[in-house]
Structure formats: C-alpha cells, structure tokens
C-alpha cells in the first residue's frame, strides 16, 4: 500500500512540474498547487513507513521519466535517443536501489 502512495505521488509530480512550466491563469495555478500538495503529502506518508532514500529515489525517478515522456507525447518535444537512454538508465538505477534496500532494517519512524 505504501508503494502505491509513492506511485500516485509521482503521477501527481508529473502534473505539477508541467504546471510550473505551462500554468498561466489562476485555475491552472490552483491545479498545480493542489498537485504539489497531494504529491508531497503522499510521499511524506510513504516515507514514514518505507526507507526515505528509496522512496525519494523512486519518486524522483518516476516523476522524471513521466515528465520527459509527457513533454514528448503532449508538448511536441523532439524525441532524442540519448534522452530516452538516460531516462532508462535512471529507472534502472532506481529499480536497483529498490532491490538492494532491506526494508526490514531501514523502516522509517514507525520502527524507531
């Protein structure tokens, strides 16, 4: 359940990052602020149970990949092989970090 919060937080991260670039009226800024609040709230809640470093890495990795793909798909950003390879390497690093993290030994505030 906690990892689902991280995935949803990363999903909202994509929208607030897009909003920071493209918001130009009060309604779009309000949506951006709501996405920031939801994103950080869910990430903080997950970080209380899961290892914070891994949560942050997964959050940023998925948000970055989602933002890059959104730029390409929705905003006509040119598709560069180098960019796709680097996002893939980033996701491999995040996945590797997740695989080597022992959640039993490094739980957050609830285990203290």
PDB file of N, CA and C in Angstrom:
ATOM      1  N   UNK A   1       0.820  -1.203   0.000  1.00  0.00           N
ATOM      2  CA  UNK A   1       0.000   0.000   0.000  1.00  0.00           C
ATOM      3  C   UNK A   1       0.862   1.265   0.000  1.00  0.00           C
ATOM      4  N   UNK A   2       1.994   1.218   0.721  1.00  0.00           N
ATOM      5  CA  UNK A   2       2.852   2.409   0.788  1.00  0.00           C
ATOM      6  C   UNK A   2       3.489   2.714  -0.556  1.00  0.00           C
ATOM      7  N   UNK A   3       3.865   1.674  -1.304  1.00  0.00           N
ATOM      8  CA  UNK A   3       4.461   1.909  -2.621  1.00  0.00           C
ATOM      9  C   UNK A   3       3.431   2.471  -3.585  1.00  0.00           C
ATOM     10  N   UNK A   4       2.180   2.110  -3.406  1.00  0.00           N
ATOM     11  CA  UNK A   4       1.117   2.699  -4.235  1.00  0.00           C
ATOM     12  C   UNK A   4       1.046   4.208  -4.000  1.00  0.00           C
ATOM     13  N   UNK A   5       1.238   4.624  -2.750  1.00  0.00           N
ATOM     14  CA  UNK A   5       1.274   6.062  -2.449  1.00  0.00           C
ATOM     15  C   UNK A   5       2.416   6.746  -3.185  1.00  0.00           C
ATOM     16  N   UNK A   6       3.570   6.077  -3.248  1.00  0.00           N
ATOM     17  CA  UNK A   6       4.720   6.656  -3.951  1.00  0.00           C
ATOM     18  C   UNK A   6       4.411   6.785  -5.444  1.00  0.00           C
ATOM     19  N   UNK A   7       3.805   5.757  -6.020  1.00  0.00           N
ATOM     20  CA  UNK A   7       3.479   5.804  -7.448  1.00  0.00           C
ATOM     21  C   UNK A   7       2.464   6.912  -7.746  1.00  0.00           C
ATOM     22  N   UNK A   8       1.460   7.046  -6.888  1.00  0.00           N
ATOM     23  CA  UNK A   8       0.462   8.107  -7.084  1.00  0.00           C
ATOM     24  C   UNK A   8       1.113   9.483  -6.890  1.00  0.00           C
ATOM     25  N   UNK A   9       2.010   9.589  -5.906  1.00  0.00           N
ATOM     26  CA  UNK A   9       2.723  10.850  -5.692  1.00  0.00           C
ATOM     27  C   UNK A   9       3.546  11.218  -6.927  1.00  0.00           C
ATOM     28  N   UNK A  10       4.204  10.241  -7.534  1.00  0.00           N
ATOM     29  CA  UNK A  10       4.987  10.501  -8.749  1.00  0.00           C
ATOM     30  C   UNK A  10       4.069  10.902  -9.907  1.00  0.00           C
ATOM     31  N   UNK A  11       2.899  10.291  -9.973  1.00  0.00           N
ATOM     32  CA  UNK A  11       1.925  10.656 -11.008  1.00  0.00           C
ATOM     33  C   UNK A  11       1.540  12.135 -10.873  1.00  0.00           C
ATOM     34  N   UNK A  12       1.247  12.575  -9.654  1.00  0.00           N
ATOM     35  CA  UNK A  12       0.907  13.979  -9.439  1.00  0.00           C
ATOM     36  C   UNK A  12       2.111  14.891  -9.642  1.00  0.00           C
ATOM     37  N   UNK A  13       3.311  14.366  -9.405  1.00  0.00           N
ATOM     38  CA  UNK A  13       4.521  15.159  -9.635  1.00  0.00           C
ATOM     39  C   UNK A  13       4.613  15.581 -11.098  1.00  0.00           C
ATOM     40  N   UNK A  14       4.277  14.668 -11.984  1.00  0.00           N
ATOM     41  CA  UNK A  14       4.332  14.993 -13.413  1.00  0.00           C
ATOM     42  C   UNK A  14       3.429  16.197 -13.705  1.00  0.00           C
ATOM     43  N   UNK A  15       2.234  16.207 -13.119  1.00  0.00           N
ATOM     44  CA  UNK A  15       1.296  17.306 -13.395  1.00  0.00           C
ATOM     45  C   UNK A  15       1.764  18.623 -12.790  1.00  0.00           C
ATOM     46  N   UNK A  16       2.348  18.590 -11.579  1.00  0.00           N
ATOM     47  CA  UNK A  16       2.770  19.880 -11.027  1.00  0.00           C
ATOM     48  C   UNK A  16       4.012  20.416 -11.723  1.00  0.00           C
ATOM     49  N   UNK A  17       4.863  19.516 -12.202  1.00  0.00           N
ATOM     50  CA  UNK A  17       6.022  20.001 -12.952  1.00  0.00           C
ATOM     51  C   UNK A  17       5.567  20.629 -14.273  1.00  0.00           C
ATOM     52  N   UNK A  18       4.624  19.981 -14.940  1.00  0.00           N
ATOM     53  CA  UNK A  18       4.068  20.554 -16.170  1.00  0.00           C
ATOM     54  C   UNK A  18       3.390  21.887 -15.858  1.00  0.00           C
ATOM     55  N   UNK A  19       2.666  21.935 -14.736  1.00  0.00           N
ATOM     56  CA  UNK A  19       2.000  23.170 -14.332  1.00  0.00           C
ATOM     57  C   UNK A  19       2.975  24.298 -14.074  1.00  0.00           C
ATOM     58  N   UNK A  20       4.132  23.986 -13.489  1.00  0.00           N
ATOM     59  CA  UNK A  20       5.115  25.046 -13.230  1.00  0.00           C
ATOM     60  C   UNK A  20       5.584  25.681 -14.533  1.00  0.00           C
ATOM     61  N   UNK A  21       5.608  24.912 -15.596  1.00  0.00           N
ATOM     62  CA  UNK A  21       6.058  25.452 -16.882  1.00  0.00           C
ATOM     63  C   UNK A  21       4.919  26.113 -17.664  1.00  0.00           C
ATOM     64  N   UNK A  22       3.719  25.532 -17.612  1.00  0.00           N
ATOM     65  CA  UNK A  22       2.666  25.971 -18.520  1.00  0.00           C
ATOM     66  C   UNK A  22       1.503  26.707 -17.858  1.00  0.00           C
ATOM     67  N   UNK A  23       1.431  26.763 -16.541  1.00  0.00           N
ATOM     68  CA  UNK A  23       0.307  27.447 -15.891  1.00  0.00           C
ATOM     69  C   UNK A  23       0.382  28.941 -16.180  1.00  0.00           C
ATOM     70  N   UNK A  24      -0.775  29.508 -16.575  1.00  0.00           N
ATOM     71  CA  UNK A  24      -0.775  30.931 -16.904  1.00  0.00           C
ATOM     72  C   UNK A  24      -2.063  31.638 -16.462  1.00  0.00           C
ATOM     73  N   UNK A  25      -2.890  30.954 -15.704  1.00  0.00           N
ATOM     74  CA  UNK A  25      -4.086  31.600 -15.168  1.00  0.00           C
ATOM     75  C   UNK A  25      -4.347  31.047 -13.763  1.00  0.00           C
ATOM     76  N   UNK A  26      -5.201  31.697 -12.996  1.00  0.00           N
ATOM     77  CA  UNK A  26      -5.420  31.255 -11.614  1.00  0.00           C
ATOM     78  C   UNK A  26      -5.896  29.802 -11.490  1.00  0.00           C
ATOM     79  N   UNK A  27      -6.722  29.340 -12.437  1.00  0.00           N
ATOM     80  CA  UNK A  27      -7.219  27.971 -12.358  1.00  0.00           C
ATOM     81  C   UNK A  27      -6.091  26.955 -12.555  1.00  0.00           C
ATOM     82  N   UNK A  28      -5.235  27.178 -13.531  1.00  0.00           N
ATOM     83  CA  UNK A  28      -4.134  26.231 -13.756  1.00  0.00           C
ATOM     84  C   UNK A  28      -3.100  26.307 -12.624  1.00  0.00           C
ATOM     85  N   UNK A  29      -2.911  27.501 -12.046  1.00  0.00           N
ATOM     86  CA  UNK A  29      -2.016  27.591 -10.889  1.00  0.00           C
ATOM     87  C   UNK A  29      -2.621  26.891  -9.676  1.00  0.00           C
ATOM     88  N   UNK A  30      -3.926  26.983  -9.522  1.00  0.00           N
ATOM     89  CA  UNK A  30      -4.584  26.280  -8.411  1.00  0.00           C
ATOM     90  C   UNK A  30      -4.413  24.771  -8.579  1.00  0.00           C
ATOM     91  N   UNK A  31      -4.582  24.269  -9.806  1.00  0.00           N
ATOM     92  CA  UNK A  31      -4.366  22.843 -10.067  1.00  0.00           C
ATOM     93  C   UNK A  31      -2.935  22.431  -9.780  1.00  0.00           C
ATOM     94  N   UNK A  32      -2.000  23.295 -10.137  1.00  0.00           N
ATOM     95  CA  UNK A  32      -0.590  23.000  -9.881  1.00  0.00           C
ATOM     96  C   UNK A  32      -0.323  22.903  -8.381  1.00  0.00           C
ATOM     97  N   UNK A  33      -0.870  23.836  -7.631  1.00  0.00           N
ATOM     98  CA  UNK A  33      -0.668  23.843  -6.169  1.00  0.00           C
ATOM     99  C   UNK A  33      -1.316  22.608  -5.533  1.00  0.00           C
ATOM    100  N   UNK A  34      -2.497  22.240  -6.006  1.00  0.00           N
ATOM    101  CA  UNK A  34      -3.155  21.032  -5.480  1.00  0.00           C
ATOM    102  C   UNK A  34      -2.310  19.798  -5.786  1.00  0.00           C
ATOM    103  N   UNK A  35      -1.766  19.723  -6.993  1.00  0.00           N
ATOM    104  CA  UNK A  35      -0.907  18.578  -7.345  1.00  0.00           C
ATOM    105  C   UNK A  35       0.341  18.533  -6.474  1.00  0.00           C
ATOM    106  N   UNK A  36       0.927  19.692  -6.186  1.00  0.00           N
ATOM    107  CA  UNK A  36       2.099  19.731  -5.295  1.00  0.00           C
ATOM    108  C   UNK A  36       1.716  19.201  -3.915  1.00  0.00           C
ATOM    109  N   UNK A  37       0.585  19.671  -3.393  1.00  0.00           N
ATOM    110  CA  UNK A  37       0.161  19.256  -2.047  1.00  0.00           C
ATOM    111  C   UNK A  37      -0.096  17.756  -1.992  1.00  0.00           C
ATOM    112  N   UNK A  38      -0.829  17.233  -2.972  1.00  0.00           N
ATOM    113  CA  UNK A  38      -1.140  15.790  -2.990  1.00  0.00           C
ATOM    114  C   UNK A  38       0.137  14.986  -3.131  1.00  0.00           C
ATOM    115  N   UNK A  39       0.997  15.408  -4.042  1.00  0.00           N
ATOM    116  CA  UNK A  39       2.231  14.682  -4.311  1.00  0.00           C
ATOM    117  C   UNK A  39       3.117  14.591  -3.060  1.00  0.00           C
ATOM    118  N   UNK A  40       3.350  15.732  -2.436  1.00  0.00           N
ATOM    119  CA  UNK A  40       4.239  15.723  -1.273  1.00  0.00           C
ATOM    120  C   UNK A  40       3.591  15.053  -0.065  1.00  0.00           C
ATOM    121  N   UNK A  41       2.284  15.216   0.092  1.00  0.00           N
ATOM    122  CA  UNK A  41       1.613  14.553   1.210  1.00  0.00           C
ATOM    123  C   UNK A  41       1.771  13.034   1.114  1.00  0.00           C
ATOM    124  N   UNK A  42       1.495  12.490  -0.083  1.00  0.00           N
ATOM    125  CA  UNK A  42       1.601  11.039  -0.251  1.00  0.00           C
ATOM    126  C   UNK A  42       3.034  10.560  -0.091  1.00  0.00           C
ATOM    127  N   UNK A  43       3.997  11.331  -0.625  1.00  0.00           N
ATOM    128  CA  UNK A  43       5.399  10.932  -0.486  1.00  0.00           C
ATOM    129  C   UNK A  43       5.827  10.960   0.988  1.00  0.00           C
ATOM    130  N   UNK A  44       5.416  11.963   1.706  1.00  0.00           N
ATOM    131  CA  UNK A  44       5.769  12.064   3.130  1.00  0.00           C
ATOM    132  C   UNK A  44       5.135  10.916   3.921  1.00  0.00           C
ATOM    133  N   UNK A  45       3.877  10.606   3.626  1.00  0.00           N
ATOM    134  CA  UNK A  45       3.213   9.499   4.323  1.00  0.00           C
ATOM    135  C   UNK A  45       3.917   8.170   4.037  1.00  0.00           C
ATOM    136  N   UNK A  46       4.312   7.945   2.803  1.00  0.00           N
ATOM    137  CA  UNK A  46       5.028   6.709   2.469  1.00  0.00           C
ATOM    138  C   UNK A  46       6.397   6.691   3.130  1.00  0.00           C
ATOM    139  N   UNK A  47       7.054   7.839   3.208  1.00  0.00           N
ATOM    140  CA  UNK A  47       8.380   7.932   3.818  1.00  0.00           C
ATOM    141  C   UNK A  47       8.376   7.663   5.310  1.00  0.00           C
ATOM    142  N   UNK A  48       7.230   7.751   5.938  1.00  0.00           N
ATOM    143  CA  UNK A  48       7.151   7.440   7.369  1.00  0.00           C
ATOM    144  C   UNK A  48       7.259   5.949   7.636  1.00  0.00           C
ATOM    145  N   UNK A  49       6.955   5.145   6.621  1.00  0.00           N
ATOM    146  CA  UNK A  49       6.972   3.697   6.780  1.00  0.00           C
ATOM    147  C   UNK A  49       8.123   3.062   6.004  1.00  0.00           C
ATOM    148  N   UNK A  50       8.354   3.537   4.795  1.00  0.00           N
ATOM    149  CA  UNK A  50       9.380   2.963   3.919  1.00  0.00           C
ATOM    150  C   UNK A  50      10.692   3.723   4.081  1.00  0.00           C
ATOM    151  N   UNK A  51      11.804   3.146   3.614  1.00  0.00           N
ATOM    152  CA  UNK A  51      13.088   3.857   3.658  1.00  0.00           C
ATOM    153  C   UNK A  51      13.012   5.164   2.848  1.00  0.00           C
ATOM    154  N   UNK A  52      13.330   6.253   3.496  1.00  0.00           N
ATOM    155  CA  UNK A  52      13.133   7.572   2.897  1.00  0.00           C
ATOM    156  C   UNK A  52      13.977   7.747   1.628  1.00  0.00           C
ATOM    157  N   UNK A  53      15.218   7.296   1.662  1.00  0.00           N
ATOM    158  CA  UNK A  53      16.081   7.453   0.488  1.00  0.00           C
ATOM    159  C   UNK A  53      15.549   6.723  -0.723  1.00  0.00           C
ATOM    160  N   UNK A  54      15.039   5.544  -0.516  1.00  0.00           N
ATOM    161  CA  UNK A  54      14.482   4.763  -1.616  1.00  0.00           C
ATOM    162  C   UNK A  54      13.178   5.390  -2.101  1.00  0.00           C
ATOM    163  N   UNK A  55      12.349   5.831  -1.170  1.00  0.00           N
ATOM    164  CA  UNK A  55      11.094   6.492  -1.555  1.00  0.00           C
ATOM    165  C   UNK A  55      11.389   7.718  -2.414  1.00  0.00           C
ATOM    166  N   UNK A  56      12.338   8.524  -1.986  1.00  0.00           N
ATOM    167  CA  UNK A  56      12.655   9.736  -2.741  1.00  0.00           C
ATOM    168  C   UNK A  56      13.223   9.396  -4.120  1.00  0.00           C
ATOM    169  N   UNK A  57      14.099   8.397  -4.183  1.00  0.00           N
ATOM    170  CA  UNK A  57      14.675   8.000  -5.472  1.00  0.00           C
ATOM    171  C   UNK A  57      13.597   7.502  -6.430  1.00  0.00           C
ATOM    172  N   UNK A  58      12.690   6.680  -5.938  1.00  0.00           N
ATOM    173  CA  UNK A  58      11.602   6.174  -6.789  1.00  0.00           C
ATOM    174  C   UNK A  58      10.696   7.323  -7.218  1.00  0.00           C
ATOM    175  N   UNK A  59      10.361   8.189  -6.289  1.00  0.00           N
ATOM    176  CA  UNK A  59       9.506   9.347  -6.583  1.00  0.00           C
ATOM    177  C   UNK A  59      10.125  10.218  -7.677  1.00  0.00           C
ATOM    178  N   UNK A  60      11.377  10.573  -7.503  1.00  0.00           N
ATOM    179  CA  UNK A  60      12.049  11.441  -8.480  1.00  0.00           C
ATOM    180  C   UNK A  60      12.252  10.717  -9.811  1.00  0.00           C
ATOM    181  N   UNK A  61      12.640   9.455  -9.763  1.00  0.00           N
ATOM    182  CA  UNK A  61      12.873   8.709 -10.999  1.00  0.00           C
ATOM    183  C   UNK A  61      11.608   8.571 -11.824  1.00  0.00           C
ATOM    184  N   UNK A  62      10.530   8.178 -11.170  1.00  0.00           N
ATOM    185  CA  UNK A  62       9.272   8.034 -11.900  1.00  0.00           C
ATOM    186  C   UNK A  62       8.738   9.389 -12.360  1.00  0.00           C
ATOM    187  N   UNK A  63       8.879  10.397 -11.536  1.00  0.00           N
ATOM    188  CA  UNK A  63       8.434  11.732 -11.934  1.00  0.00           C
ATOM    189  C   UNK A  63       9.217  12.265 -13.112  1.00  0.00           C
ATOM    190  N   UNK A  64      10.524  12.041 -13.101  1.00  0.00           N
ATOM    191  CA  UNK A  64      11.365  12.490 -14.210  1.00  0.00           C
ATOM    192  C   UNK A  64      11.001  11.762 -15.491  1.00  0.00           C
ATOM    193  N   UNK A  65      10.880  10.464 -15.412  1.00  0.00           N
ATOM    194  CA  UNK A  65      10.511   9.686 -16.605  1.00  0.00           C
ATOM    195  C   UNK A  65       9.142  10.122 -17.128  1.00  0.00           C
ATOM    196  N   UNK A  66       8.191  10.297 -16.226  1.00  0.00           N
ATOM    197  CA  UNK A  66       6.859  10.725 -16.643  1.00  0.00           C
ATOM    198  C   UNK A  66       6.861  12.111 -17.250  1.00  0.00           C
ATOM    199  N   UNK A  67       7.660  13.001 -16.695  1.00  0.00           N
ATOM    200  CA  UNK A  67       7.726  14.361 -17.231  1.00  0.00           C
ATOM    201  C   UNK A  67       8.362  14.380 -18.616  1.00  0.00           C
ATOM    202  N   UNK A  68       9.435  13.631 -18.781  1.00  0.00           N
ATOM    203  CA  UNK A  68      10.099  13.573 -20.098  1.00  0.00           C
ATOM    204  C   UNK A  68       9.147  12.977 -21.137  1.00  0.00           C
ATOM    205  N   UNK A  69       8.485  11.887 -20.781  1.00  0.00           N
ATOM    206  CA  UNK A  69       7.548  11.274 -21.726  1.00  0.00           C
ATOM    207  C   UNK A  69       6.367  12.203 -22.023  1.00  0.00           C
ATOM    208  N   UNK A  70       5.880  12.914 -21.029  1.00  0.00           N
ATOM    209  CA  UNK A  70       4.780  13.861 -21.245  1.00  0.00           C
ATOM    210  C   UNK A  70       5.192  14.992 -22.173  1.00  0.00           C
ATOM    211  N   UNK A  71       6.416  15.489 -22.008  1.00  0.00           N
ATOM    212  CA  UNK A  71       6.902  16.539 -22.910  1.00  0.00           C
ATOM    213  C   UNK A  71       6.916  16.052 -24.350  1.00  0.00           C
ATOM    214  N   UNK A  72       7.361  14.817 -24.541  1.00  0.00           N
ATOM    215  CA  UNK A  72       7.455  14.259 -25.896  1.00  0.00           C
ATOM    216  C   UNK A  72       6.064  14.011 -26.460  1.00  0.00           C
ATOM    217  N   UNK A  73       5.179  13.404 -25.661  1.00  0.00           N
ATOM    218  CA  UNK A  73       3.860  12.992 -26.162  1.00  0.00           C
ATOM    219  C   UNK A  73       2.907  14.181 -26.305  1.00  0.00           C
ATOM    220  N   UNK A  74       2.857  15.042 -25.291  1.00  0.00           N
ATOM    221  CA  UNK A  74       1.834  16.087 -25.275  1.00  0.00           C
ATOM    222  C   UNK A  74       2.306  17.466 -25.729  1.00  0.00           C
ATOM    223  N   UNK A  75       3.610  17.724 -25.670  1.00  0.00           N
ATOM    224  CA  UNK A  75       4.085  19.070 -25.969  1.00  0.00           C
ATOM    225  C   UNK A  75       5.051  19.125 -27.148  1.00  0.00           C
ATOM    226  N   UNK A  76       5.171  18.032 -27.872  1.00  0.00           N
ATOM    227  CA  UNK A  76       5.947  18.054 -29.106  1.00  0.00           C
ATOM    228  C   UNK A  76       7.449  18.201 -28.926  1.00  0.00           C
ATOM    229  N   UNK A  77       7.940  17.867 -27.745  1.00  0.00           N
ATOM    230  CA  UNK A  77       9.394  17.911 -27.530  1.00  0.00           C
ATOM    231  C   UNK A  77      10.033  16.871 -28.455  1.00  0.00           C
ATOM    232  N   UNK A  78      11.146  17.233 -29.096  1.00  0.00           N
ATOM    233  CA  UNK A  78      11.773  16.259 -30.001  1.00  0.00           C
ATOM    234  C   UNK A  78      12.220  14.996 -29.263  1.00  0.00           C
ATOM    235  N   UNK A  79      11.991  13.877 -29.906  1.00  0.00           N
ATOM    236  CA  UNK A  79      12.383  12.585 -29.346  1.00  0.00           C
ATOM    237  C   UNK A  79      13.858  12.351 -29.648  1.00  0.00           C
ATOM    238  N   UNK A  80      14.651  12.299 -28.592  1.00  0.00           N
ATOM    239  CA  UNK A  80      16.093  12.062 -28.749  1.00  0.00           C
ATOM    240  C   UNK A  80      16.428  10.725 -28.108  1.00  0.00           C
ATOM    241  N   UNK A  81      17.153   9.914 -28.837  1.00  0.00           N
ATOM    242  CA  UNK A  81      17.544   8.609 -28.326  1.00  0.00           C
ATOM    243  C   UNK A  81      18.369   8.755 -27.050  1.00  0.00           C
ATOM    244  N   UNK A  82      19.247   9.741 -27.020  1.00  0.00           N
ATOM    245  CA  UNK A  82      20.081   9.934 -25.825  1.00  0.00           C
ATOM    246  C   UNK A  82      19.228  10.212 -24.591  1.00  0.00           C
ATOM    247  N   UNK A  83      18.171  10.981 -24.749  1.00  0.00           N
ATOM    248  CA  UNK A  83      17.289  11.297 -23.614  1.00  0.00           C
ATOM    249  C   UNK A  83      16.567  10.037 -23.135  1.00  0.00           C
ATOM    250  N   UNK A  84      16.088   9.234 -24.068  1.00  0.00           N
ATOM    251  CA  UNK A  84      15.385   8.002 -23.702  1.00  0.00           C
ATOM    252  C   UNK A  84      16.345   7.036 -23.002  1.00  0.00           C
ATOM    253  N   UNK A  85      17.572   6.932 -23.505  1.00  0.00           N
ATOM    254  CA  UNK A  85      18.555   6.034 -22.880  1.00  0.00           C
ATOM    255  C   UNK A  85      18.867   6.505 -21.460  1.00  0.00           C
ATOM    256  N   UNK A  86      19.042   7.802 -21.275  1.00  0.00           N
ATOM    257  CA  UNK A  86      19.356   8.318 -19.937  1.00  0.00           C
ATOM    258  C   UNK A  86      18.189   8.123 -18.966  1.00  0.00           C
ATOM    259  N   UNK A  87      16.975   8.288 -19.424  1.00  0.00           N
ATOM    260  CA  UNK A  87      15.813   8.019 -18.553  1.00  0.00           C
ATOM    261  C   UNK A  87      15.774   6.539 -18.204  1.00  0.00           C
ATOM    262  N   UNK A  88      16.067   5.687 -19.178  1.00  0.00           N
ATOM    263  CA  UNK A  88      16.090   4.251 -18.921  1.00  0.00           C
ATOM    264  C   UNK A  88      17.165   3.902 -17.884  1.00  0.00           C
ATOM    265  N   UNK A  89      18.342   4.500 -18.010  1.00  0.00           N
ATOM    266  CA  UNK A  89      19.419   4.271 -17.030  1.00  0.00           C
ATOM    267  C   UNK A  89      18.990   4.761 -15.641  1.00  0.00           C
ATOM    268  N   UNK A  90      18.317   5.910 -15.612  1.00  0.00           N
ATOM    269  CA  UNK A  90      17.809   6.433 -14.340  1.00  0.00           C
ATOM    270  C   UNK A  90      16.833   5.445 -13.699  1.00  0.00           C
ATOM    271  N   UNK A  91      15.918   4.914 -14.504  1.00  0.00           N
ATOM    272  CA  UNK A  91      14.941   3.961 -13.969  1.00  0.00           C
ATOM    273  C   UNK A  91      15.616   2.667 -13.529  1.00  0.00           C
ATOM    274  N   UNK A  92      16.650   2.239 -14.251  1.00  0.00           N
ATOM    275  CA  UNK A  92      17.398   1.053 -13.813  1.00  0.00           C
ATOM    276  C   UNK A  92      18.070   1.303 -12.467  1.00  0.00           C
ATOM    277  N   UNK A  93      18.616   2.489 -12.297  1.00  0.00           N
ATOM    278  CA  UNK A  93      19.237   2.835 -11.021  1.00  0.00           C
ATOM    279  C   UNK A  93      18.231   2.840  -9.885  1.00  0.00           C
ATOM    280  N   UNK A  94      17.073   3.394 -10.131  1.00  0.00           N
ATOM    281  CA  UNK A  94      16.023   3.427  -9.111  1.00  0.00           C
ATOM    282  C   UNK A  94      15.572   2.006  -8.784  1.00  0.00           C
ATOM    283  N   UNK A  95      15.388   1.193  -9.822  1.00  0.00           N
ATOM    284  CA  UNK A  95      14.989  -0.198  -9.602  1.00  0.00           C
ATOM    285  C   UNK A  95      16.064  -0.950  -8.824  1.00  0.00           C
ATOM    286  N   UNK A  96      17.322  -0.735  -9.178  1.00  0.00           N
ATOM    287  CA  UNK A  96      18.420  -1.377  -8.453  1.00  0.00           C
ATOM    288  C   UNK A  96      18.453  -0.949  -7.001  1.00  0.00           C
ATOM    289  N   UNK A  97      18.255   0.335  -6.753  1.00  0.00           N
ATOM    290  CA  UNK A  97      18.222   0.833  -5.375  1.00  0.00           C
ATOM    291  C   UNK A  97      17.089   0.186  -4.598  1.00  0.00           C
ATOM    292  N   UNK A  98      15.947   0.050  -5.240  1.00  0.00           N
ATOM    293  CA  UNK A  98      14.806  -0.601  -4.582  1.00  0.00           C
ATOM    294  C   UNK A  98      15.111  -2.059  -4.271  1.00  0.00           C
ATOM    295  N   UNK A  99      15.784  -2.754  -5.194  1.00  0.00           N
ATOM    296  CA  UNK A  99      16.071  -4.172  -5.000  1.00  0.00           C
ATOM    297  C   UNK A  99      17.101  -4.423  -3.896  1.00  0.00           C
ATOM    298  N   UNK A 100      18.037  -3.526  -3.709  1.00  0.00           N
ATOM    299  CA  UNK A 100      19.072  -3.751  -2.697  1.00  0.00           C
ATOM    300  C   UNK A 100      18.711  -3.179  -1.337  1.00  0.00           C
ATOM    301  N   UNK A 101      17.587  -2.488  -1.248  1.00  0.00           N
ATOM    302  CA  UNK A 101      17.175  -1.913   0.035  1.00  0.00           C
ATOM    303  C   UNK A 101      16.468  -2.969   0.870  1.00  0.00           C
ATOM    304  N   UNK A 102      16.970  -3.154   2.063  1.00  0.00           N
ATOM    305  CA  UNK A 102      16.346  -4.075   3.001  1.00  0.00           C
ATOM    306  C   UNK A 102      15.347  -3.285   3.829  1.00  0.00           C
ATOM    307  N   UNK A 103      14.075  -3.443   3.533  1.00  0.00           N
ATOM    308  CA  UNK A 103      13.050  -2.632   4.183  1.00  0.00           C
ATOM    309  C   UNK A 103      12.894  -2.957   5.658  1.00  0.00           C
ATOM    310  N   UNK A 104      13.216  -4.180   6.057  1.00  0.00           N
ATOM    311  CA  UNK A 104      13.059  -4.538   7.466  1.00  0.00           C
ATOM    312  C   UNK A 104      14.017  -3.773   8.369  1.00  0.00           C
ATOM    313  N   UNK A 105      15.249  -3.541   7.894  1.00  0.00           N
ATOM    314  CA  UNK A 105      16.248  -2.868   8.725  1.00  0.00           C
ATOM    315  C   UNK A 105      16.165  -1.363   8.645  1.00  0.00           C
ATOM    316  N   UNK A 106      15.540  -0.828   7.620  1.00  0.00           N
ATOM    317  CA  UNK A 106      15.615   0.614   7.420  1.00  0.00           C
ATOM    318  C   UNK A 106      14.243   1.270   7.370  1.00  0.00           C
ATOM    319  N   UNK A 107      13.296   0.778   8.103  1.00  0.00           N
ATOM    320  CA  UNK A 107      11.985   1.414   8.134  1.00  0.00           C
ATOM    321  C   UNK A 107      12.076   2.775   8.787  1.00  0.00           C
ATOM    322  N   UNK A 108      11.103   3.585   8.484  1.00  0.00           N
ATOM    323  CA  UNK A 108      11.099   4.960   8.954  1.00  0.00           C
ATOM    324  C   UNK A 108      10.723   5.096  10.406  1.00  0.00           C
ATOM    325  N   UNK A 109       9.963   6.101  10.725  1.00  0.00           N
ATOM    326  CA  UNK A 109       9.667   6.471  12.099  1.00  0.00           C
ATOM    327  C   UNK A 109       8.910   5.392  12.876  1.00  0.00           C
ATOM    328  N   UNK A 110       8.162   4.552  12.182  1.00  0.00           N
ATOM    329  CA  UNK A 110       7.381   3.558  12.908  1.00  0.00           C
ATOM    330  C   UNK A 110       8.232   2.493  13.573  1.00  0.00           C
ATOM    331  N   UNK A 111       9.467   2.246  13.073  1.00  0.00           N
ATOM    332  CA  UNK A 111      10.309   1.228  13.682  1.00  0.00           C
ATOM    333  C   UNK A 111      11.162   1.790  14.801  1.00  0.00           C
ATOM    334  N   UNK A 112      11.208   3.106  14.952  1.00  0.00           N
ATOM    335  CA  UNK A 112      12.042   3.714  15.994  1.00  0.00           C
ATOM    336  C   UNK A 112      11.353   3.689  17.322  1.00  0.00           C
TER     337      UNK A 112
END
